[in-house]
Coordinates of C-alpha atoms and ligand atoms in Angstrom, one line a residue:
M1 CA 0.4 -0.3 0.2
R2 CA 1.3 3.1 -1.7
S3 CA 0.0 6.5 -1.0
T4 CA 1.1 9.3 -3.7
T5 CA 0.2 13.0 -4.4
A6 CA 0.7 14.0 -7.1
A7 CA 0.6 17.6 -8.8
A8 CA -2.1 17.0 -11.7
L9 CA -2.5 19.5 -14.7
T10 CA -6.1 19.6 -15.1
L11 CA -7.8 21.9 -17.3
V12 CA -11.3 23.0 -16.1
S13 CA -12.7 24.8 -19.4
G14 CA -12.7 25.5 -23.3
A15 CA -10.7 22.2 -23.9
H16 CA -11.6 20.9 -26.9
A17 CA -13.5 16.8 -26.8
F18 CA -10.6 13.8 -26.9
W19 CA -10.2 10.4 -25.8
R20 CA -7.4 8.6 -24.7
M21 CA -6.7 5.1 -25.9
P22 CA -5.2 3.1 -23.6
C23 CA -3.0 -0.2 -25.1
R24 CA -2.0 -1.7 -21.5
T25 CA 0.4 -4.0 -23.5
E26 CA 2.6 -4.8 -26.3
T27 CA 1.7 -7.2 -29.2
G28 CA 5.7 -7.6 -29.3
V29 CA 9.1 -6.1 -29.3
A30 CA 10.1 -7.0 -32.5
R31 CA 12.2 -6.1 -36.0
M32 CA 9.5 -5.4 -37.6
D33 CA 7.3 -2.4 -39.5
P34 CA 4.5 -3.1 -42.6
I35 CA 4.6 0.7 -43.5
V36 CA 8.5 1.3 -44.1
D37 CA 9.6 -2.4 -44.5
P38 CA 6.9 -4.7 -45.7
G39 CA 7.5 -8.4 -46.1
Q40 CA 11.1 -7.9 -45.5
I41 CA 12.9 -7.4 -41.2
A42 CA 13.0 -3.8 -40.5
D43 CA 16.7 -2.3 -39.6
H44 CA 15.3 -1.4 -36.1
V45 CA 13.3 -2.6 -33.5
H46 CA 9.2 -1.2 -32.4
T47 CA 7.5 -2.0 -29.4
I48 CA 4.0 -2.5 -31.3
A49 CA 0.5 -2.3 -29.5
G50 CA -2.4 -2.7 -30.9
S51 CA -3.8 -5.5 -33.6
G52 CA -2.9 -9.0 -32.7
N53 CA -2.5 -10.3 -36.5
F54 CA 0.3 -7.7 -36.5
H55 CA 3.0 -8.8 -39.3
M56 CA 5.7 -7.6 -41.7
E57 CA 2.9 -6.9 -44.1
S58 CA 0.0 -6.3 -42.0
T59 CA -2.7 -4.3 -44.1
Y60 CA -6.3 -2.9 -43.2
A61 CA -8.1 -6.3 -44.0
D62 CA -5.6 -8.6 -42.0
L63 CA -5.7 -5.8 -38.6
T64 CA -9.2 -6.3 -38.5
A65 CA -9.5 -10.1 -40.2
E66 CA -12.3 -11.9 -38.7
G67 CA -10.9 -13.4 -35.0
A68 CA -7.8 -10.7 -34.3
C69 CA -7.2 -9.9 -30.9
T70 CA -5.6 -6.2 -30.1
S71 CA -4.4 -4.8 -26.9
C72 CA -5.7 -1.9 -26.4
A73 CA -9.4 -1.7 -24.3
V74 CA -11.2 -0.8 -26.9
T75 CA -12.5 -4.1 -29.0
Q76 CA -13.2 -1.7 -32.3
D77 CA -10.4 -0.8 -32.5
H78 CA -7.8 -3.0 -33.8
S79 CA -5.1 -0.3 -35.2
A80 CA -1.5 -1.0 -35.2
Y81 CA 0.6 1.3 -33.1
W82 CA 4.0 1.4 -32.5
T83 CA 7.5 3.5 -32.0
P84 CA 10.9 2.9 -31.6
A85 CA 12.1 1.0 -28.4
L86 CA 14.3 2.7 -25.7
Y87 CA 17.6 1.2 -24.9
F88 CA 20.2 1.4 -21.6
V89 CA 23.7 1.2 -23.3
Y90 CA 26.0 0.0 -19.9
S91 CA 29.8 1.6 -20.4
N92 CA 30.9 -2.2 -20.6
G93 CA 28.8 -2.0 -23.9
S94 CA 26.4 -4.5 -23.4
S95 CA 22.3 -3.3 -23.9
V96 CA 19.0 -3.8 -22.1
I97 CA 15.9 -2.2 -22.8
V98 CA 14.3 -0.1 -20.6
P99 CA 11.2 -1.9 -19.2
Q100 CA 8.0 0.1 -20.7
I101 CA 5.7 1.2 -17.9
G102 CA 1.6 0.5 -18.8
G103 CA 1.9 0.4 -22.7
M104 CA 1.3 3.1 -24.6
L105 CA -1.8 5.5 -24.9
A106 CA -3.3 7.0 -28.5
Y107 CA -5.0 9.5 -28.1
Y108 CA -7.3 11.7 -30.9
L109 CA -8.0 14.8 -30.0
Y110 CA -10.3 17.2 -31.5
Y111 CA -8.4 20.4 -32.1
M112 CA -9.6 21.4 -35.4
D113 CA -13.5 21.5 -36.7
N114 CA -15.1 19.3 -39.1
V115 CA -12.9 15.9 -37.8
K116 CA -12.6 13.2 -40.2
A117 CA -12.3 9.8 -39.5
F118 CA -9.0 7.8 -40.6
P119 CA -10.3 6.0 -43.8
E120 CA -9.7 2.3 -43.6
G121 CA -6.1 1.3 -45.3
F122 CA -4.7 4.4 -43.8
Q123 CA -1.5 4.6 -42.8
M124 CA 1.1 7.6 -41.5
L125 CA 4.5 7.8 -40.0
A126 CA 5.7 10.8 -38.0
G127 CA 9.3 12.2 -37.2
Q128 CA 12.2 11.8 -39.2
R129 CA 14.1 9.0 -37.9
D130 CA 17.8 10.6 -39.2
L131 CA 17.3 13.5 -37.6
R132 CA 20.1 14.1 -34.8
S133 CA 19.5 17.1 -33.4
F134 CA 17.3 19.9 -32.5
N135 CA 18.3 23.5 -33.0
G136 CA 15.0 24.9 -32.0
S137 CA 15.4 27.1 -28.9
F138 CA 14.2 25.5 -25.2
P139 CA 11.6 26.1 -24.7
D140 CA 9.7 26.7 -27.3
E141 CA 9.7 31.5 -28.4
P142 CA 5.7 31.7 -27.7
L143 CA 3.0 30.4 -30.2
S144 CA 2.2 33.3 -31.4
S145 CA 6.1 34.1 -32.7
W146 CA 5.6 30.7 -34.8
P147 CA 5.3 31.1 -38.7
Q148 CA 1.3 32.1 -39.7
E149 CA 1.9 29.5 -42.6
P150 CA 2.9 25.5 -42.3
D151 CA 5.7 25.4 -44.9
D152 CA 7.9 24.3 -43.1
Q153 CA 7.2 20.6 -42.2
K154 CA 10.2 19.6 -41.2
W155 CA 10.2 22.2 -39.3
L156 CA 7.1 21.5 -37.4
S157 CA 7.4 17.6 -37.2
Q158 CA 10.5 18.4 -35.1
R159 CA 8.0 20.1 -32.3
A160 CA 5.8 17.1 -32.6
L161 CA 8.1 15.7 -30.4
G162 CA 8.5 15.2 -26.6
F163 CA 10.3 14.0 -23.9
N164 CA 8.7 15.2 -21.0
C165 CA 11.3 14.2 -17.8
L166 CA 8.8 12.5 -15.3
N167 CA 8.6 13.4 -11.3
Y168 CA 5.1 12.7 -9.8
G169 CA 6.2 15.1 -6.8
A170 CA 7.0 18.0 -8.8
T171 CA 4.6 20.1 -11.0
A172 CA 4.4 18.3 -14.0
E173 CA 5.9 19.3 -17.4
P174 CA 3.6 20.1 -19.9
S175 CA 3.6 18.2 -23.1
L176 CA 5.7 18.8 -26.4
Y177 CA 7.9 20.7 -23.8
R178 CA 11.4 19.8 -24.6
H179 CA 12.0 18.1 -28.0
E180 CA 15.5 15.7 -27.4
L181 CA 16.1 12.9 -24.6
P182 CA 18.5 15.1 -22.2
E183 CA 21.2 14.4 -20.0
K184 CA 21.8 11.1 -18.7
S185 CA 22.8 13.7 -15.7
Y186 CA 19.3 15.5 -15.8
M187 CA 18.1 12.7 -15.8
D188 CA 19.4 11.1 -12.9
A189 CA 18.5 14.2 -10.7
N190 CA 15.4 15.4 -12.1
C191 CA 13.4 12.6 -13.8
K192 CA 12.7 10.2 -10.7
D193 CA 9.5 9.0 -12.1
G194 CA 11.2 7.9 -15.7
M195 CA 11.0 9.8 -19.1
R196 CA 7.2 10.0 -20.6
L197 CA 8.0 9.8 -24.5
E198 CA 5.7 11.7 -26.9
I199 CA 4.3 12.1 -30.8
G200 CA 2.2 14.1 -32.5
F201 CA 1.1 12.8 -36.0
P202 CA 0.4 15.6 -39.0
S203 CA -3.9 15.9 -39.3
C204 CA -4.0 17.5 -42.0
G205 CA -4.8 15.3 -45.0
N206 CA -5.2 15.3 -48.5
G207 CA -7.2 12.6 -49.1
E208 CA -5.2 10.0 -49.9
L209 CA -4.7 6.6 -48.0
D210 CA -1.0 6.7 -47.9
S211 CA 2.0 7.9 -49.9
D212 CA 5.8 7.3 -51.3
D213 CA 7.6 8.5 -48.3
H214 CA 4.5 7.7 -46.3
Q215 CA 4.1 11.3 -45.1
S216 CA 3.5 13.4 -47.3
H217 CA 0.1 12.5 -48.1
V218 CA -0.4 14.0 -44.5
A219 CA 0.7 18.0 -43.0
Y220 CA 1.3 19.5 -39.5
P221 CA -1.0 22.8 -39.0
N222 CA 0.8 25.5 -38.6
L223 CA 0.6 25.1 -34.7
V224 CA 1.5 21.5 -34.8
K225 CA -1.8 20.5 -33.4
E226 CA -3.8 22.9 -34.3
G227 CA -4.5 25.8 -36.7
K228 CA -4.1 25.9 -40.7
C229 CA -3.5 23.6 -42.7
P230 CA -1.3 23.9 -45.5
E231 CA -3.1 24.1 -49.2
G232 CA -4.3 21.0 -50.9
Y233 CA -4.6 19.4 -47.0
D234 CA -8.2 20.8 -46.7
I235 CA -8.9 17.3 -44.4
H236 CA -9.3 17.6 -41.1
Y237 CA -8.5 13.9 -39.2
P238 CA -8.5 13.9 -35.5
F239 CA -4.8 15.1 -33.9
L240 CA -3.4 11.4 -32.8
F241 CA -0.9 11.5 -30.0
F242 CA 0.7 8.3 -28.3
E243 CA 2.2 8.4 -24.9
T244 CA 5.0 5.8 -23.4
I245 CA 6.2 5.8 -20.2
W246 CA 9.9 3.8 -20.0
A247 CA 11.6 3.4 -16.7
T248 CA 14.9 5.4 -17.3
N249 CA 14.8 5.9 -13.2
K250 CA 15.9 2.0 -12.9
F251 CA 19.1 3.1 -14.1
A252 CA 19.6 6.4 -11.9
G253 CA 24.2 5.9 -11.2
E254 CA 24.3 3.5 -14.0
D255 CA 27.4 4.3 -16.0
G256 CA 25.7 4.4 -19.5
E257 CA 23.7 5.7 -21.9
F258 CA 19.9 6.1 -23.7
A259 CA 19.5 5.4 -27.1
L260 CA 16.6 4.9 -28.9
S261 CA 16.6 2.0 -31.3
H262 CA 17.5 3.5 -34.2
G263 CA 20.9 4.5 -32.9
D264 CA 19.8 7.6 -31.8
P265 CA 21.1 8.7 -28.4
T266 CA 19.5 12.7 -28.9
G267 CA 15.7 11.3 -29.5
A268 CA 15.6 14.0 -32.5
G269 CA 14.5 11.5 -35.0
Y270 CA 12.1 9.5 -32.5
H271 CA 9.0 8.8 -34.9
G272 CA 6.2 7.0 -34.5
D273 CA 3.7 4.4 -37.2
F274 CA 0.2 3.9 -37.1
I275 CA -2.2 1.9 -39.8
M276 CA -5.8 2.1 -39.0
G277 CA -8.0 -0.4 -37.9
W278 CA -10.9 0.7 -37.1
E279 CA -13.9 -1.7 -37.2
S280 CA -14.9 0.5 -40.2
S281 CA -14.7 4.1 -41.0
D282 CA -18.6 4.9 -40.3
F283 CA -17.9 3.9 -37.0
L284 CA -15.1 6.2 -36.0
Q285 CA -16.5 8.4 -37.0
K286 CA -19.9 7.8 -35.6
A287 CA -17.2 8.1 -32.5
L288 CA -15.6 11.1 -33.3
D289 CA -19.2 12.6 -33.7
T290 CA -20.5 11.2 -30.1
C291 CA -17.6 10.9 -28.0
Q292 CA -17.0 14.0 -27.3
N293 CA -17.5 14.0 -23.7
Q294 CA -14.2 16.3 -21.9
S295 CA -13.4 14.0 -19.7
G296 CA -11.8 11.7 -22.5
R297 CA -12.4 8.6 -20.9
I298 CA -13.9 5.6 -23.3
E299 CA -15.7 4.5 -20.8
D300 CA -18.0 8.0 -21.0
C301 CA -18.3 6.7 -24.7
A302 CA -21.5 4.7 -25.4
L303 CA -20.4 3.2 -29.1
F304 CA -17.4 1.7 -26.9
D305 CA -17.2 -2.2 -26.3
I306 CA -14.4 -2.2 -23.6
Q307 CA -12.6 -5.1 -22.8
E308 CA -11.2 -6.5 -19.7
D309 CA -7.2 -5.6 -19.2
S310 CA -6.3 -9.6 -18.7
K311 CA -7.7 -10.0 -22.2
A312 CA -6.3 -7.3 -24.0
D313 CA -2.9 -8.7 -22.0
Q314 CA -3.2 -11.3 -23.5
C315 CA -3.1 -10.5 -26.8
S316 CA 0.1 -10.7 -28.8
F317 CA 1.3 -11.1 -32.5
E318 CA 2.6 -14.1 -33.9
M319 CA 6.6 -13.7 -34.6
P320 CA 7.9 -14.2 -37.8
E321 CA 10.1 -17.3 -38.0
V322 CA 13.0 -15.6 -39.0
L323 CA 12.8 -13.3 -35.6
S324 CA 11.8 -15.8 -33.7
D325 CA 15.3 -16.2 -32.3
E326 CA 16.4 -12.8 -31.7
D327 CA 16.6 -11.6 -28.2
V328 CA 16.0 -7.8 -28.4
M329 CA 15.5 -7.4 -24.7
S330 CA 18.9 -8.1 -23.6
I331 CA 22.4 -7.8 -26.1
Q332 CA 26.0 -8.1 -25.5
D333 CA 27.0 -5.5 -28.3
G334 CA 25.1 -2.2 -28.5
I335 CA 21.7 -2.0 -29.2
P336 CA 20.2 -4.8 -31.0
M337 CA 21.0 -5.7 -34.1
G338 CA 24.1 -4.9 -35.0
V339 CA 22.2 -1.0 -35.2
P340 CA 25.6 1.4 -35.1
M341 CA 25.3 5.0 -32.8
Q342 CA 25.2 8.4 -35.1
Y343 CA 25.3 10.6 -32.6
G344 CA 24.7 13.9 -34.8
P345 CA 24.5 16.4 -34.7
A346 CA 24.7 15.5 -39.2
D347 CA 22.0 13.7 -39.8
A348 CA 22.4 10.2 -39.4
T349 CA 23.2 7.7 -42.4
K350 CA 21.7 4.5 -43.8
Y351 CA 23.7 1.3 -42.2
P352 CA 23.5 -2.0 -43.4
C353 CA 20.2 -4.3 -41.7
V354 CA 21.0 -7.6 -40.3
G355 CA 19.7 -10.7 -41.6
R356 CA 18.7 -8.6 -44.8
D357 CA 20.1 -8.6 -47.8
G358 CA 22.4 -11.3 -47.1
H359 CA 24.2 -9.1 -44.0
S360 CA 25.4 -11.3 -41.0
E361 CA 24.1 -11.8 -37.8
P362 CA 26.7 -9.0 -35.3
T363 CA 28.8 -10.8 -32.9
K364 CA 26.6 -13.7 -30.9
S365 CA 24.2 -11.7 -28.3
A366 CA 24.2 -14.0 -25.0
K367 CA 20.7 -15.4 -25.8
S368 CA 18.4 -17.1 -22.7
S369 CA 15.4 -19.4 -23.3
K370 CA 14.2 -17.7 -20.3
P371 CA 13.1 -14.0 -19.6
S372 CA 16.5 -12.0 -18.4
S373 CA 16.1 -10.5 -15.0
S374 CA 15.8 -7.2 -16.8
A375 CA 12.1 -8.4 -19.0
S376 CA 11.0 -10.0 -16.1
D377 CA 10.8 -6.6 -14.9
Y378 CA 9.7 -5.7 -17.7
G379 CA 6.5 -7.6 -17.7
L380 CA 5.7 -6.5 -14.0
L381 CA 6.7 -3.1 -14.8
S382 CA 3.9 -3.1 -17.3
K383 CA 1.5 -5.2 -15.0
A384 CA 2.1 -2.5 -11.9
S385 CA 0.8 0.9 -14.3
S386 CA -1.4 -1.4 -16.1
A387 CA -3.4 -1.0 -13.8
L388 CA -3.0 2.6 -13.0
F389 CA -4.7 2.7 -16.8
G390 CA -7.7 2.0 -15.8
D391 CA -8.1 5.6 -13.3
D392 CA -8.5 8.3 -16.0
D393 CA -10.5 10.5 -13.4
S394 CA -7.9 13.2 -13.1
K395 CA -10.5 15.7 -12.2
S396 CA -11.4 14.8 -8.3
S397 CA -10.5 14.0 -5.4
E398 CA -12.8 10.6 -6.1
G399 CA -9.3 9.7 -7.6
S400 CA -7.7 8.0 -4.9
D401 CA -10.4 5.3 -4.8
K402 CA -10.8 4.7 -8.0
A403 CA -6.5 4.1 -8.0
S404 CA -7.1 1.6 -5.6
S405 CA -10.5 -0.1 -6.4
Y406 CA -8.0 -1.0 -9.9
G407 CA -4.7 -1.5 -8.2
S408 CA -5.5 -4.2 -6.2
S409 CA -3.4 -7.4 -8.4
T410 CA -0.1 -6.1 -9.9
A411 CA 3.9 -5.6 -7.8
S412 CA 4.7 -5.5 -5.1
D413 CA 5.3 -2.4 -3.1
A414 CA 8.6 -2.4 -3.1
E415 CA 8.7 -3.0 -7.2
V416 CA 6.1 -0.3 -7.6
A417 CA 8.9 2.0 -5.2
A418 CA 11.7 0.9 -8.0
A419 CA 9.8 1.7 -10.6
S420 CA 8.5 5.0 -9.2
I421 CA 5.9 4.1 -10.1
T422 CA 2.4 6.4 -9.0
A423 CA -0.5 6.7 -10.8
S424 CA -0.1 10.8 -11.8
P425 CA -2.8 12.1 -13.6
S426 CA -1.3 14.3 -15.5
I427 CA -0.6 11.8 -18.2
Y428 CA -4.3 12.1 -19.4
D429 CA -4.7 15.7 -19.3
A430 CA -1.0 16.6 -20.4
V431 CA -2.1 17.8 -24.1
D432 CA -4.4 19.8 -23.2
S433 CA -3.0 21.1 -20.3
S434 CA 0.2 21.8 -22.1
S435 CA -1.2 24.1 -24.1
A436 CA -1.5 26.6 -21.2
N437 CA 1.5 25.9 -20.3
I438 CA 3.1 25.8 -23.7
V439 CA 0.7 29.1 -24.8
S440 CA 0.3 31.9 -22.2
T441 CA -3.5 32.7 -22.1
K442 CA -3.2 35.4 -24.4
T443 CA -2.0 33.0 -27.5
V444 CA -4.7 31.2 -26.5
T445 CA -7.2 33.7 -27.1
E446 CA -5.8 34.7 -30.3
N447 CA -6.0 31.4 -31.9
G448 CA -10.1 31.4 -31.2
E449 CA -9.8 29.7 -27.9
V450 CA -10.2 29.8 -24.1
V451 CA -8.2 27.9 -22.0
E452 CA -8.0 27.4 -18.6
I453 CA -5.5 25.7 -16.3
A454 CA -5.8 24.7 -12.9
I455 CA -3.1 22.5 -10.5
E456 CA -4.6 20.5 -8.1
E457 CA -3.6 18.0 -5.6
V458 CA -4.8 14.6 -6.5
D459 CA -4.2 11.5 -4.0
M460 CA -3.4 8.2 -4.8
T461 CA -3.0 5.3 -3.4
V462 CA -1.4 2.3 -5.2
T463 CA -2.3 -1.7 -3.6
A464 CA -0.4 -4.9 -4.9
T465 CA 1.0 -7.7 -4.9
A466 CA 3.4 -9.3 -6.2
S467 CA 2.6 -13.3 -6.3
Q468 CA -0.2 -12.7 -9.1
A469 CA 2.1 -11.1 -11.4
A470 CA 4.3 -13.7 -11.8
D471 CA 1.5 -15.6 -12.6
D472 CA 0.1 -13.3 -14.5
K473 CA 3.4 -13.3 -16.5
Y474 CA 4.0 -17.1 -16.6
R475 CA 0.5 -16.9 -18.4
R476 CA 2.0 -14.3 -21.1
H477 CA 4.5 -16.6 -21.3
L478 CA 3.2 -19.8 -22.0
H479 CA 0.9 -18.0 -23.9
N480 CA 3.8 -16.6 -26.3
H481 CA 5.4 -19.8 -26.1
K482 CA 2.1 -21.9 -27.6
R483 CA 1.9 -19.2 -30.7
H484 CA 5.4 -19.2 -31.9
G485 CA 7.7 -20.4 -29.6
G486 CA 9.3 -17.3 -30.0
A487 CA 11.8 -14.8 -28.3
R488 CA 10.0 -12.1 -27.7
L489 CA 10.8 -12.0 -23.6
Ligands
NAG1 C1 27.5 -5.0 -18.7 O1 27.5 -4.9 -17.0 C2 26.1 -4.8 -17.0 C3 25.9 -3.7 -15.5 O2 26.5 -3.8 -14.5 C4 26.0 -5.8 -16.7 O3 24.3 -6.2 -16.7 C5 26.2 -6.7 -17.9 O4 26.3 -8.0 -17.6 C6 28.0 -6.8 -18.5 N1 28.1 -6.5 -19.4 C7 29.0 -7.8 -19.7 C8 29.3 -8.2 -21.5 O5 29.5 -7.9 -19.3
NAG2 C1 -19.0 12.3 -19.4 O1 -18.0 11.9 -18.3 C2 -18.2 12.3 -16.8 C3 -17.5 11.7 -16.1 O2 -16.7 10.5 -16.4 C4 -19.5 11.5 -16.0 O3 -20.1 11.8 -15.2 C5 -20.3 12.0 -17.2 O4 -21.9 11.6 -17.2 C6 -20.3 11.8 -18.6 N1 -21.6 12.8 -19.4 C7 -22.6 11.9 -20.2 C8 -23.2 13.0 -21.3 O5 -22.0 10.7 -20.5
NAG3 C1 21.0 20.8 -36.8 O1 22.9 21.3 -36.3 C2 23.8 20.4 -37.2 C3 24.7 21.1 -36.9 O2 25.0 22.6 -37.6 C4 23.2 20.2 -39.0 O3 24.0 19.0 -39.2 C5 21.8 19.6 -38.4 O4 21.4 19.3 -40.1 C6 20.7 20.5 -38.3 N1 19.6 20.2 -37.7 C7 18.6 21.1 -38.3 C8 17.0 20.0 -37.8 O5 18.8 22.1 -38.8

């Protein structure tokens, strides 16, 4: 039993509607990317959520196929959501995946008018994987001084990345505040609860389902989340925003560095992928039109069928044979699989992809049939915070009761404490509240909306036991083996 007081930014009025889709566990962690590298091994590791029918060539039809599960809470959502994984590289050169806490949240926010559903077959990529430096000012210039025209999409996409330093005991940082990973020493000193990685997707579309670079059929409006769309990009999609939390705090005091799986220690090349996999575009449209409760809770949308966490948790994809021996959780030589670290500031260059086009394996990494300690922590941590994700009510003091009712079977107190997991409600309102922190009230008003922010203290209680988490993990492990005998753990 553990009580935590968290400072929560709470939206009081004037917010646009939104909902947040919890995808509490990943369906897998693997070198797959059906958008960028269809049909072949991807050149870096992704953490993937959503439809269980995910493979190297997944399409809308595959993701939504009869009988496919989803790791997201709403059963009508079989979309695929993925981002690079985060690693910690010890000074001796070996690396482990940073435990991910609570899976992923995919926000659907309505910043613009006349929001249209993503069509069936729609997919997109956000971010620029080759970037290794953010050359803008920190913090961002006030929105009022941003370009009035959305001409420079590269400039905008850099500002659609966020590396949020989590410390639930302090005032929450706004979303999309920092556009690079901070120094490790800064994280050690300040980010006591880990880092939240954020990426916002372009929400202006030209009507195409995809494009050669998987980006140019969509564009950011001039203020990233909202504002003016470029000419020819007149369709307004929801502002899709991913959050993933990583227990970087677990490595406080350790000598080494963090790096994203594409060899990026800076974070500037963070990116995300999305394949629309809703039951139908019509259904998503209906949800966008009717699910406008300010709470953002999926429970407040009558259209959504919500599955139990335990069910969502069982959803994993089948590991392709060619990847089934790959241990992407813990390896001896750098980050998997032979991806070179590229520090910038110049753009990263292409590197050979191990296992593809005749490129051979790097030095064999330590493989074991049992999960490594980091891998099992990984599961426990995900579990621990999964439960917390059930509590979305950040607005009121009822929060504390709710949190305890959800947090009944996760990880031990020690594990919870070790990961410094707290039920920070700021996670949920971060996007909206950030507009008040980033933007002055004046600017917001100039842009046609009035937003007010209040800071309130919310007490959260987490109750947890270790054995059940271990059991759950064991079951999940068996389940994975039953499906493909693969090396997901
Ligand atoms: C490198 O250091 C880490 C942390 O001390 C340790 O867990 C790991 O086994 C070491 N790797 C090698 C190859 O010695
Ligand atoms: C909106 O959400 C709040 C908080 O979850 C809930 O109490 C209320 O009943 C919801 N309103 C509607 C119309 O669903
Ligand atoms: C940032 O500056 C470095 C060094 O001058 C340069 O190589 C890099 O391309 C710049 N990045 C951007 C996004 O302008």
